[in-house]
Coordinates of C-alpha atoms and ligand atoms in Angstrom, one line a residue:
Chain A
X87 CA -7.0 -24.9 -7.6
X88 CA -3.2 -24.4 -8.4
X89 CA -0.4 -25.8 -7.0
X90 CA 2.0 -23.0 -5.3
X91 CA 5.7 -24.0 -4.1
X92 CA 7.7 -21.6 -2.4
X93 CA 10.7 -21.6 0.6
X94 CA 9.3 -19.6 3.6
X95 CA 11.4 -19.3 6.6
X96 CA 14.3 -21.1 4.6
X97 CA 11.5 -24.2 4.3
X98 CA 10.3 -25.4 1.3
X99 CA 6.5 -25.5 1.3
X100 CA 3.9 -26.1 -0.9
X101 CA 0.3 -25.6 -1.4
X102 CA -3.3 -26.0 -3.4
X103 CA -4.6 -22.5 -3.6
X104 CA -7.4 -21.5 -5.1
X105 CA -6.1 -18.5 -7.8
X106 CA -7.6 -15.3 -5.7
X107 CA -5.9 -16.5 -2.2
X108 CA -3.7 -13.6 -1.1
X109 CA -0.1 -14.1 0.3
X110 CA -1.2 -13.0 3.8
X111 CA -3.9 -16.1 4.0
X112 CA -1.5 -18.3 2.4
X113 CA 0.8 -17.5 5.4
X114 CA -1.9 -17.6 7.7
X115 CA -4.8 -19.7 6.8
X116 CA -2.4 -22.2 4.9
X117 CA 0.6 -22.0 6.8
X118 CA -0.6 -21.0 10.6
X119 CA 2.0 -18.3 10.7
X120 CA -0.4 -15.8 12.1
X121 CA 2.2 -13.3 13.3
X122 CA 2.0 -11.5 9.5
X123 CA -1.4 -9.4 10.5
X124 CA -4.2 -7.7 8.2
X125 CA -5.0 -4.5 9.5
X126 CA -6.7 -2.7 6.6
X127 CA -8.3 -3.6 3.2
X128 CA -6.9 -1.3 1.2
X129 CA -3.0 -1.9 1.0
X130 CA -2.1 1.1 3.2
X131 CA -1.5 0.1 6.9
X132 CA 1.4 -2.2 6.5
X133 CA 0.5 -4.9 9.4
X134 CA 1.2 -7.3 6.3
X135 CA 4.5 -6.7 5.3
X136 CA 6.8 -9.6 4.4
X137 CA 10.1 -9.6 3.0
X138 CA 9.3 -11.8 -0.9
X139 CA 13.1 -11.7 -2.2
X140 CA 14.6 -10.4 0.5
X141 CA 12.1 -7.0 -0.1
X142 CA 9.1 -5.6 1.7
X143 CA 6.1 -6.1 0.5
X144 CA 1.7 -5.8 1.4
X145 CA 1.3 -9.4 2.0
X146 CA -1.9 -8.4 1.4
X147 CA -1.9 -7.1 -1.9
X148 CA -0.2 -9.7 -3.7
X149 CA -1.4 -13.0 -5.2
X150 CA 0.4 -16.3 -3.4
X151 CA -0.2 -17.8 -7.1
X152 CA 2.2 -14.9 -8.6
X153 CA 4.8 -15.7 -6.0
X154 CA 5.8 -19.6 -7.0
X155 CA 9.4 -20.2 -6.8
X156 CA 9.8 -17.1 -4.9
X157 CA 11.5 -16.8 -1.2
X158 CA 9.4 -15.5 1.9
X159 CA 10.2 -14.4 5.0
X160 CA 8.0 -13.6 7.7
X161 CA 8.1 -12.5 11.4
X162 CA 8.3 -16.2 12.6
X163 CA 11.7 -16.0 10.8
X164 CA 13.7 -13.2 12.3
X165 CA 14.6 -15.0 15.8
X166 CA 17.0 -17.3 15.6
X167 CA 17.3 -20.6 18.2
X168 CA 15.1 -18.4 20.8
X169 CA 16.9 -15.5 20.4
X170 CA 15.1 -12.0 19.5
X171 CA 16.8 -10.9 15.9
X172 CA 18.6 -7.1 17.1
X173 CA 15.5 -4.9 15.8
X174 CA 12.8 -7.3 17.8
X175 CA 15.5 -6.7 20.7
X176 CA 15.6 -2.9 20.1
X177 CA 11.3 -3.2 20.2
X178 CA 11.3 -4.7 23.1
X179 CA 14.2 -2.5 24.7
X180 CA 12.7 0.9 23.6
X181 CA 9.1 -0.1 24.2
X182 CA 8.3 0.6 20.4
X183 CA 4.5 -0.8 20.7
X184 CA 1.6 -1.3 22.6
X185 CA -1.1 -3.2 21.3
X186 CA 1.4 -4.8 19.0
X187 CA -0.9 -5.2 16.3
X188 CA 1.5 -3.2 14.0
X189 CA 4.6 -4.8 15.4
X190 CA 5.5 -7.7 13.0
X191 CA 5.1 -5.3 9.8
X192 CA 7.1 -2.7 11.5
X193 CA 10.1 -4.8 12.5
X194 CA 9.9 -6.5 8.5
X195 CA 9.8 -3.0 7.3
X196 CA 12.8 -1.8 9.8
X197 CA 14.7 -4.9 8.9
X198 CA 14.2 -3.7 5.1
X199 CA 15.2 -0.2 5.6
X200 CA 18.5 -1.8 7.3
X201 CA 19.1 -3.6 4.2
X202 CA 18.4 -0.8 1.7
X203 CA 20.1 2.2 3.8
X204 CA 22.6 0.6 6.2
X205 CA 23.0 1.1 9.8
X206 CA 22.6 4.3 10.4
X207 CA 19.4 5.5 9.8
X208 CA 18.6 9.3 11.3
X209 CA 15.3 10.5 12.5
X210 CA 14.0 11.6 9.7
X211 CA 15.5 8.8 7.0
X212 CA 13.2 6.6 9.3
X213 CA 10.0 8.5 9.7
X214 CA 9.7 8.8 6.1
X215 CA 10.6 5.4 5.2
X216 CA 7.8 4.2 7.8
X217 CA 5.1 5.7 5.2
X218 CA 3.3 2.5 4.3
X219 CA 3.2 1.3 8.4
X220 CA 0.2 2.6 10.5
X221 CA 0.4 2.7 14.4
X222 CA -2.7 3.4 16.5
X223 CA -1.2 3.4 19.6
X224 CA 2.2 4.5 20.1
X225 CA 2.9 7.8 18.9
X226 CA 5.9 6.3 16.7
X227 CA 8.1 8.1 18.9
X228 CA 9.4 4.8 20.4
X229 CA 9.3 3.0 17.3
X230 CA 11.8 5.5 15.4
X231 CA 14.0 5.1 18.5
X232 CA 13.6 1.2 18.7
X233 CA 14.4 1.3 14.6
X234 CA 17.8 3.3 14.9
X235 CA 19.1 1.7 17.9
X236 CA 18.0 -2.2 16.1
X237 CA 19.9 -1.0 12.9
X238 CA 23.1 -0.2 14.8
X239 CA 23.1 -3.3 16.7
X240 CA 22.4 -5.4 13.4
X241 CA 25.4 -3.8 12.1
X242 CA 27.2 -4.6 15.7
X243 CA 26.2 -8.1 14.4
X244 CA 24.8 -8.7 18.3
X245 CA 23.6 -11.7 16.5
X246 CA 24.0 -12.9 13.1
X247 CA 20.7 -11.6 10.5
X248 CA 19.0 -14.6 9.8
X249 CA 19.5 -14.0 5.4
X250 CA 19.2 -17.8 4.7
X251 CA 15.9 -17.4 3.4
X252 CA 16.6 -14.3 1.5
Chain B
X229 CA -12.7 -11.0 -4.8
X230 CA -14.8 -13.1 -7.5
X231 CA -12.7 -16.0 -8.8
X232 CA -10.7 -15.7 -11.5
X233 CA -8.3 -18.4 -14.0
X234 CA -4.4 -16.9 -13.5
X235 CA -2.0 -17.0 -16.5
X236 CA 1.6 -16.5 -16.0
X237 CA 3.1 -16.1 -19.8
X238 CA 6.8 -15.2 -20.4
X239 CA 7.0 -12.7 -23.0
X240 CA 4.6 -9.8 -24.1
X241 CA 3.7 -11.9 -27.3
X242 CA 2.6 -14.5 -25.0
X243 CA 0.8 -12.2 -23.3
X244 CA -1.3 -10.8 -25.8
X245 CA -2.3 -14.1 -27.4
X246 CA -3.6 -15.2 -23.8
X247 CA -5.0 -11.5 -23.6
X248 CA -6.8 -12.0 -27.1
X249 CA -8.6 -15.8 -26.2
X250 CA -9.5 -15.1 -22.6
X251 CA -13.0 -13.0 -22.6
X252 CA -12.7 -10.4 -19.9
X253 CA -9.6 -10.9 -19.3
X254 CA -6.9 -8.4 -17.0
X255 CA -3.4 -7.7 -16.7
X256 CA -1.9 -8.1 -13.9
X257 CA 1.2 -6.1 -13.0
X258 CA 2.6 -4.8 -9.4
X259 CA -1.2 -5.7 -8.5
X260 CA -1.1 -2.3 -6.4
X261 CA -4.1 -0.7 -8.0
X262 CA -5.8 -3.7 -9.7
X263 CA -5.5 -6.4 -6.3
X264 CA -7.5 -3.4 -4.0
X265 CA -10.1 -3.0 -6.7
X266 CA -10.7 -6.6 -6.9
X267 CA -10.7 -6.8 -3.2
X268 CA -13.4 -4.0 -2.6
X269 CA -15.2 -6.1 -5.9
X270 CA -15.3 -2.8 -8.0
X271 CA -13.4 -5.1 -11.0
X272 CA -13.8 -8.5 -11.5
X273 CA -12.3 -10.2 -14.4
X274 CA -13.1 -13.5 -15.4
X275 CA -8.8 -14.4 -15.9
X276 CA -5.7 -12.5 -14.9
X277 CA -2.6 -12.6 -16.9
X278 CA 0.4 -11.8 -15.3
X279 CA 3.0 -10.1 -16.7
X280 CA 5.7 -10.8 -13.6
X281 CA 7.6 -13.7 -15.6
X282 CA 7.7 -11.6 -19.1
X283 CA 11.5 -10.6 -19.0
X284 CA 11.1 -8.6 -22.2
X285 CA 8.9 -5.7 -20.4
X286 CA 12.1 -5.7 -17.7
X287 CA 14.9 -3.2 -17.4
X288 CA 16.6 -0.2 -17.9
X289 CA 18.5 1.5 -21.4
X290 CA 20.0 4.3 -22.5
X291 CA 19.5 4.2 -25.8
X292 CA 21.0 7.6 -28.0
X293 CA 19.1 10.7 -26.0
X294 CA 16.3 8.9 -24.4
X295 CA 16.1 6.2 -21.3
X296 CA 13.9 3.7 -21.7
X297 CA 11.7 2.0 -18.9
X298 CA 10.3 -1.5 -19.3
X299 CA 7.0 -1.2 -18.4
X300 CA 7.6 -3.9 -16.0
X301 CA 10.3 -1.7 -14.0
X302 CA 9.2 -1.3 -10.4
X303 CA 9.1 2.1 -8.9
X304 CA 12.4 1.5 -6.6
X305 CA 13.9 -0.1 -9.4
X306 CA 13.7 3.5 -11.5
X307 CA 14.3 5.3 -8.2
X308 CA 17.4 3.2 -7.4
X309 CA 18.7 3.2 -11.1
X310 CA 22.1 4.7 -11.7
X311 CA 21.7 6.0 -15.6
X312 CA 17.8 7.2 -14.7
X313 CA 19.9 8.9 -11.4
X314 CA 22.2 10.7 -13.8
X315 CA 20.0 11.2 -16.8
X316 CA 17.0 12.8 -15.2
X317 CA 17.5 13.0 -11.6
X318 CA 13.7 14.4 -11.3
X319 CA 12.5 11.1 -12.3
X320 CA 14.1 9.1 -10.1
X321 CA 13.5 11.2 -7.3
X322 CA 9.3 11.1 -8.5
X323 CA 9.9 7.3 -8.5
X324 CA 11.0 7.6 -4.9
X325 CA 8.2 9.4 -4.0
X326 CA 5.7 7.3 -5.2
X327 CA 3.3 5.6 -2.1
X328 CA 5.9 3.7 0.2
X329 CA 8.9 1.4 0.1
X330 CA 6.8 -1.2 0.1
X331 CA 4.3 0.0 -2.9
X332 CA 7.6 1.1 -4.5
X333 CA 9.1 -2.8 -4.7
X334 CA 6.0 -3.9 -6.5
X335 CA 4.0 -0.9 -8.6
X336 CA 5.4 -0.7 -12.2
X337 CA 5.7 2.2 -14.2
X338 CA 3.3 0.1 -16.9
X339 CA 0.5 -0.3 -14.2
X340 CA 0.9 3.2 -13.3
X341 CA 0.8 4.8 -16.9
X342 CA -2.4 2.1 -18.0
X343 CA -4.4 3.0 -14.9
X344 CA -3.7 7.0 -15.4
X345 CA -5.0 7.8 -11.8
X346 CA -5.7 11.7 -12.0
X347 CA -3.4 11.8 -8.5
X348 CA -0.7 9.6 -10.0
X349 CA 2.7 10.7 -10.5
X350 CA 3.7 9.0 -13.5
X351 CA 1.9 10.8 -16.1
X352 CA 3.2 14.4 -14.9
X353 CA 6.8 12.9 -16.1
X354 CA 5.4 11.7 -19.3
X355 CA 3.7 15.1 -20.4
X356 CA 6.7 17.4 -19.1
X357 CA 9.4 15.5 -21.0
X358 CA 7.6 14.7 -23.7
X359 CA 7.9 10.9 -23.1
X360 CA 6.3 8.0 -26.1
X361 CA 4.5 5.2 -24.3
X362 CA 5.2 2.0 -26.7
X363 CA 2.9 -0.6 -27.3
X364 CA 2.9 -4.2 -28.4
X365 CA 1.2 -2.5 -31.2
X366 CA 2.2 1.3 -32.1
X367 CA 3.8 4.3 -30.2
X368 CA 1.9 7.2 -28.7
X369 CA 2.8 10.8 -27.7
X370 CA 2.1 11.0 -23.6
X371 CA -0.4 13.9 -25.0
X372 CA -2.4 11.1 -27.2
X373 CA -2.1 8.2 -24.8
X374 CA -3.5 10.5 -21.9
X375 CA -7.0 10.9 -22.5
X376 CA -9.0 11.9 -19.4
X377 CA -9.9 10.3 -15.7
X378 CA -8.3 6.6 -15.8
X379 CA -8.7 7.2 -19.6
X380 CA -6.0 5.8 -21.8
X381 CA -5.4 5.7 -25.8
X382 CA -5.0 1.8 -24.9
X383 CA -7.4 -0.2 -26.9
X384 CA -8.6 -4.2 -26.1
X385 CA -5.7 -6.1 -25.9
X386 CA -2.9 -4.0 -26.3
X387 CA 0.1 -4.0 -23.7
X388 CA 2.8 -1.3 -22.7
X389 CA 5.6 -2.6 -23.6
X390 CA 8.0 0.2 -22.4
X391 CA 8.3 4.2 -22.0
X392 CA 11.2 6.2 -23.8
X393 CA 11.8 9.6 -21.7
X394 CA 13.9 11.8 -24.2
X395 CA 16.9 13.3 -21.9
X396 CA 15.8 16.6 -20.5
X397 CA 19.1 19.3 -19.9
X398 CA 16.5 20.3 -16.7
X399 CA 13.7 19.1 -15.0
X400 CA 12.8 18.7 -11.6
X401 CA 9.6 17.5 -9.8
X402 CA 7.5 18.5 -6.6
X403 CA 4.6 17.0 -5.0
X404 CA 2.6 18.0 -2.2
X405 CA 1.5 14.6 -0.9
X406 CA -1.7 13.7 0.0
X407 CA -0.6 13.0 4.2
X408 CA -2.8 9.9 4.5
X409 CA -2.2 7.7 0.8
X410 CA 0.6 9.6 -0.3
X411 CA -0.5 10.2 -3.9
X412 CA -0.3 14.0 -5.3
X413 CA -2.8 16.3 -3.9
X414 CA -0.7 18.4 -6.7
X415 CA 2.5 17.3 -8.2
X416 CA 4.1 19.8 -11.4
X417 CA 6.8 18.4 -13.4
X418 CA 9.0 20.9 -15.2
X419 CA 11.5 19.7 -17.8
X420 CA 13.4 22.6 -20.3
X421 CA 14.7 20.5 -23.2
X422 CA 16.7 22.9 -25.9
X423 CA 14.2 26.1 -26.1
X424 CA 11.1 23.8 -25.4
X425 CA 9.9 24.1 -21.5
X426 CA 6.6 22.0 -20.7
X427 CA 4.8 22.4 -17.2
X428 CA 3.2 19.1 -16.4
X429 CA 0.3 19.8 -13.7
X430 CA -0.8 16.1 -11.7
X431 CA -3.5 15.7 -8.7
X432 CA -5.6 18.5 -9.8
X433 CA -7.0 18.9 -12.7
X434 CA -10.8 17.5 -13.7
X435 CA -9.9 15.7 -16.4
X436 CA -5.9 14.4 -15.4
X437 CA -2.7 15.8 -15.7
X438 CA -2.7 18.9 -18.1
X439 CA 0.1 21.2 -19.0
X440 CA 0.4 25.0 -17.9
X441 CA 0.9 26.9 -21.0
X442 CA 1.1 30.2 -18.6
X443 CA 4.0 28.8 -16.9
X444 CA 5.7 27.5 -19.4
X445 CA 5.5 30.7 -21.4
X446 CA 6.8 32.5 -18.1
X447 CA 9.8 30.3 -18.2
X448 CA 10.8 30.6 -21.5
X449 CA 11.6 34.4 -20.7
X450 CA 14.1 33.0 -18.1
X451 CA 13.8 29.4 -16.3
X452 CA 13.9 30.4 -12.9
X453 CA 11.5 30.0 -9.6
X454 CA 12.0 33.7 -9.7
X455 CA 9.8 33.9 -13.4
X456 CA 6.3 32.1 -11.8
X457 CA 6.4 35.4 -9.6
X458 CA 2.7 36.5 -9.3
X459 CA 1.6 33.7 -11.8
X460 CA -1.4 32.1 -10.8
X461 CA -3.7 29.0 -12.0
X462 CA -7.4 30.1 -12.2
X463 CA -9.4 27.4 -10.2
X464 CA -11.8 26.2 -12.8
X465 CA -11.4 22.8 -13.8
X466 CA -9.5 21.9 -11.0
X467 CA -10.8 19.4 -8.6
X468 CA -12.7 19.8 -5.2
X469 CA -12.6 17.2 -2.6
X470 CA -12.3 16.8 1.0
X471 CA -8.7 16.9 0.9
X472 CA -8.5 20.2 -0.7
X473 CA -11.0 22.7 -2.4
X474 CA -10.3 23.8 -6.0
X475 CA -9.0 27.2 -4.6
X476 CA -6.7 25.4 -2.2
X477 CA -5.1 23.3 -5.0
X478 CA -4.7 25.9 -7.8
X479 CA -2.5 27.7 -5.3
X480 CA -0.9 24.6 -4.6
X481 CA 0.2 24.4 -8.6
X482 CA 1.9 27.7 -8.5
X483 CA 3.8 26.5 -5.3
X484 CA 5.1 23.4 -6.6
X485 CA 5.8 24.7 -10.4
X486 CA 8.2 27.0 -8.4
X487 CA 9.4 24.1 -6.1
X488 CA 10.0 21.8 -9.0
X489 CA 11.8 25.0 -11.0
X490 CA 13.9 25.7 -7.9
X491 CA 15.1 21.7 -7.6
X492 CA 15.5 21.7 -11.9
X493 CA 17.6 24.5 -11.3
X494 CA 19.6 23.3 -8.5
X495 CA 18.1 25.8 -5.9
X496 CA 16.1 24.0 -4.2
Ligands
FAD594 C1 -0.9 2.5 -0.5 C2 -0.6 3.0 -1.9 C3 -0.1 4.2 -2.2 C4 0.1 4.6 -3.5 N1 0.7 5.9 -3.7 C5 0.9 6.3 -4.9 C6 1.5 7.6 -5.2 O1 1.8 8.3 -4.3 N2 1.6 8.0 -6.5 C7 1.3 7.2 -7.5 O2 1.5 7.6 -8.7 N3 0.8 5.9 -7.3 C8 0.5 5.5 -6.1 N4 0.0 4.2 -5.9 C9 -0.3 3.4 -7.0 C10 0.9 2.5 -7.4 O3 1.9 3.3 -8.0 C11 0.5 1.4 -8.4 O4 1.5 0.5 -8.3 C12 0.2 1.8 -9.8 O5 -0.8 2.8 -10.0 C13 -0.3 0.6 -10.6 O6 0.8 -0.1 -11.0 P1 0.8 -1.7 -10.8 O7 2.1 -2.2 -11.4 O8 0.6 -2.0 -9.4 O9 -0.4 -2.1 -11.7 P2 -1.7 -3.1 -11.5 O10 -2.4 -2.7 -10.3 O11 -1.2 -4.5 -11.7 O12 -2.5 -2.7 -12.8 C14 -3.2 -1.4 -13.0 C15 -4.0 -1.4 -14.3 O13 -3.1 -1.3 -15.4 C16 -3.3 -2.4 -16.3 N5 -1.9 -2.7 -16.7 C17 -0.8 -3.1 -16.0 N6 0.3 -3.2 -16.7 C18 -0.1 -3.0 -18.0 C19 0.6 -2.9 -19.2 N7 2.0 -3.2 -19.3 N8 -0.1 -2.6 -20.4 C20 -1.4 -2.3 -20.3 N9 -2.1 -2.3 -19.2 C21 -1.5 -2.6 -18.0 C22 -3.9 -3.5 -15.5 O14 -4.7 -4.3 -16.3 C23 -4.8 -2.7 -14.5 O15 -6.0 -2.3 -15.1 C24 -0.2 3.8 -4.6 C25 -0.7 2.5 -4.3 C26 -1.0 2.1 -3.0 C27 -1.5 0.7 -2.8
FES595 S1 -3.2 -5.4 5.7 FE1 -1.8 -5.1 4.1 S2 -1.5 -3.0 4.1 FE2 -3.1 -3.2 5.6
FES596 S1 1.2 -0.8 18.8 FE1 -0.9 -0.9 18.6 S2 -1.0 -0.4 16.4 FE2 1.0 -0.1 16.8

């Protein structure tokens, strides 16, 4: 077992992981923060994506051992004193799931594309960016709406991105 | 996944001597190849060593006529980089292409050139521009270090330490992506460097990326999309599977050799 210290949600936690325990069931198993999902097991589908450094990554396909030190956030960490963070908002607004399996890796990877691109993200800037996220459900129609209309009001600062643990 | 001891080291020398006590031991780099095979149990290494903390196999330079990549460099991090931008444009764009944001902010270019997937981009860049992979031990031509299906010059123990792409004056790149995992169903890399012009064929071929000697001898005549006129790649030795038959995918090299000319030339 190995000791692994890292801030999640702007929190400083720690845990005793055995070497081959995955981010994702550090978060989950370790942490109960279940709203980081597994959907696949072979890195492609994207229901795992966490920002590690303020960048998206397969929660899944990296090693909670190799992230000591390092700063996570997860879907428990966009809303901020019950508010909805702008691109949960713009989901909910432009009914950009169904099942909502998907959901919390597609608003992490929407949030990242903010941050890499800026607030305005066209059609197909956002369709190719969504690459590594699978939806069953929706079509992605609503979800490419629900991303451009979340990255405006971000920049709108509608309420203030939570980047403390970034 | 079978259990495994984890080693962090922080440099390549580190890294070798851990690397040279632990029996069946593995490097561990992005993870983004390694981590799935581990998962479905096809590898299982007694002891990972990480390379994430060695800041020596980090970073960018510009060193005379060549750029050279840490093999440690993520995929975004070459596709985001402002001298690889200006230097060869082609390889930035190929590092942006590569799987998805999220693959991109962990996969290395050292994990990508050590596992030498036939469908992987990397290698294409190599070949066409006539890259050296260096070693904690000794350099290798991208021809010597390439040596067949997930086949690599790379003997027990030795590490990428970086890549040195010599400048190209053109070279461009063009992939037709596999629609479900992104990788190349066929990707051709073209780079003209003085009078030398190398055709760099990924995705298709039986044995790994190969070079087009057809092509290239097309395009020494005049480099243009206009020259591959006509020109096609016989279908033997190129691979069938159920994303594309071997007839499907040696058209698919003649299509993207004149893609990649057209973007090396500005016309695409
Ligand atoms: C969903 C998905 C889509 C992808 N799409 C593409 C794509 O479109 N194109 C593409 O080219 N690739 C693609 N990849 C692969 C991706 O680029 C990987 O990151 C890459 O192949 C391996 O790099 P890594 O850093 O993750 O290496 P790892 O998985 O950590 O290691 C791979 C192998 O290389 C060895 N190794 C690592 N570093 C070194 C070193 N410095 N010296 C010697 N040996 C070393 C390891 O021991 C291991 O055997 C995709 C991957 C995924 C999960
Ligand atoms: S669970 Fe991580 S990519 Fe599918
Ligand atoms: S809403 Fe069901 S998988 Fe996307």
């Amino acid at each position: 077992m190995t000791t692994v210290s890292l801030t999640v949600n702007g929190k400083a936690v720690s845990a005793n992981v055995d070497p081959r325990t995955l981010l994702v069931q550090l978060l989950r198993e370790n942490l109960r923060l279940t709203g980081t999902h597994v959907g696949c097991d072979t890195s492609q589908c994207g229901a795992c994506v966490v920002h590690l450094d303020g960048k998206a990554v397969k929660s899944c396909t990296t090693l909670a051992v190799a992230v000591d030190g390092a700063s996570v956030t997860t879907i428990e960490g966009l809303a901020h004193d019950g508010t909805l963070h702008p691109m949960q908002e713009a989901f909910r607004e432009h009914h950009g799931l169904q099942c909502g399996f998907c959901t919390p890796g597609m608003i992490m990877a929407a949030v990242d594309m903010v941050n890499r691109r800026g607030h305005q993200l066209d059609e197909k800037t956002i369709r190719e960016d969504l690459d590594g996220n699978i939806c069953r459900c929706t079509g992605y129609h609503n979800i490419v709406k629900a991303i451009a209309a979340g990255a405006e009001a971000m920049g709108k600062g509608a309420a203030p991105v939570r980047q403390a643990a970034e | 996944m079978y259990a495994f001891t984890y080693h962090k080291p922080t440099s390549a020398r580190q890294a070798a001597t851990l690397l040279a006590k632990k029996e069946d031991a593995k490097l561990l780099a992005g993870g983004h190849t390694l981590l799935p095979t581990m998962k479905q149990r096809l590898a299982s290494p007694s002891a990972l060593v990480d390379l994430g903390a060695c800041a020596d196999l980090k970073g960018i330079t510009v060193k005379g006529r060549n750029i050279v990549i840490g093999a440690m460099t993520t995929h975004a991090e070459v596709a985001d980089s402002p001298e690889v931008q200006s230097a060869i444009p082609a390889l930035a764009y190929l590092a942006g292409h590569i799987g998805d944001p999220h693959v991109r902010h962990r996969g290395t270019i050292g994990g990508s050139v050590a596992n030498n997937d036939p469908a992987a981009d990397y290698p294409a860049a190599l070949l066409a521009l006539g890259a050296t992979v260096v070693t904690n031990k000794r350099k290798l031509t991208a021809e010597d270090f390439f040596t067949g299906l997930y086949e690599t010059a790379l003997e027990e123990g030795e590490i990428i330490t970086k890549v040195s792409f010599p400048i190209a004056s053109k070279a461009g790149y063009a992939k037709f992506r596999n629609p479900a995992s992104r990788y190349a169903m066929v990707g051709v890399f073209v780079a003209k460097r003085g009078s030398e012009i190398r055709v760099a064929v990924t995705g298709a071929g039986e044995g790994g990326v190969f070079r087009w000697p057809e092509a290239e001898a097309a395009l020494k005549a005049r480099f243009a999309p206009k020259s591959l006129d006509g020109l096609k790649h016989t279908a033997k030795g190129i691979n069938g599977d159920i994303h594309a038959d071997a007839e499907y995918r040696a058209h698919l090299i003649g299509v993207m050799a004149k893609q990649a000319v057209a973007q090396a030339t500005g016309k695409a």
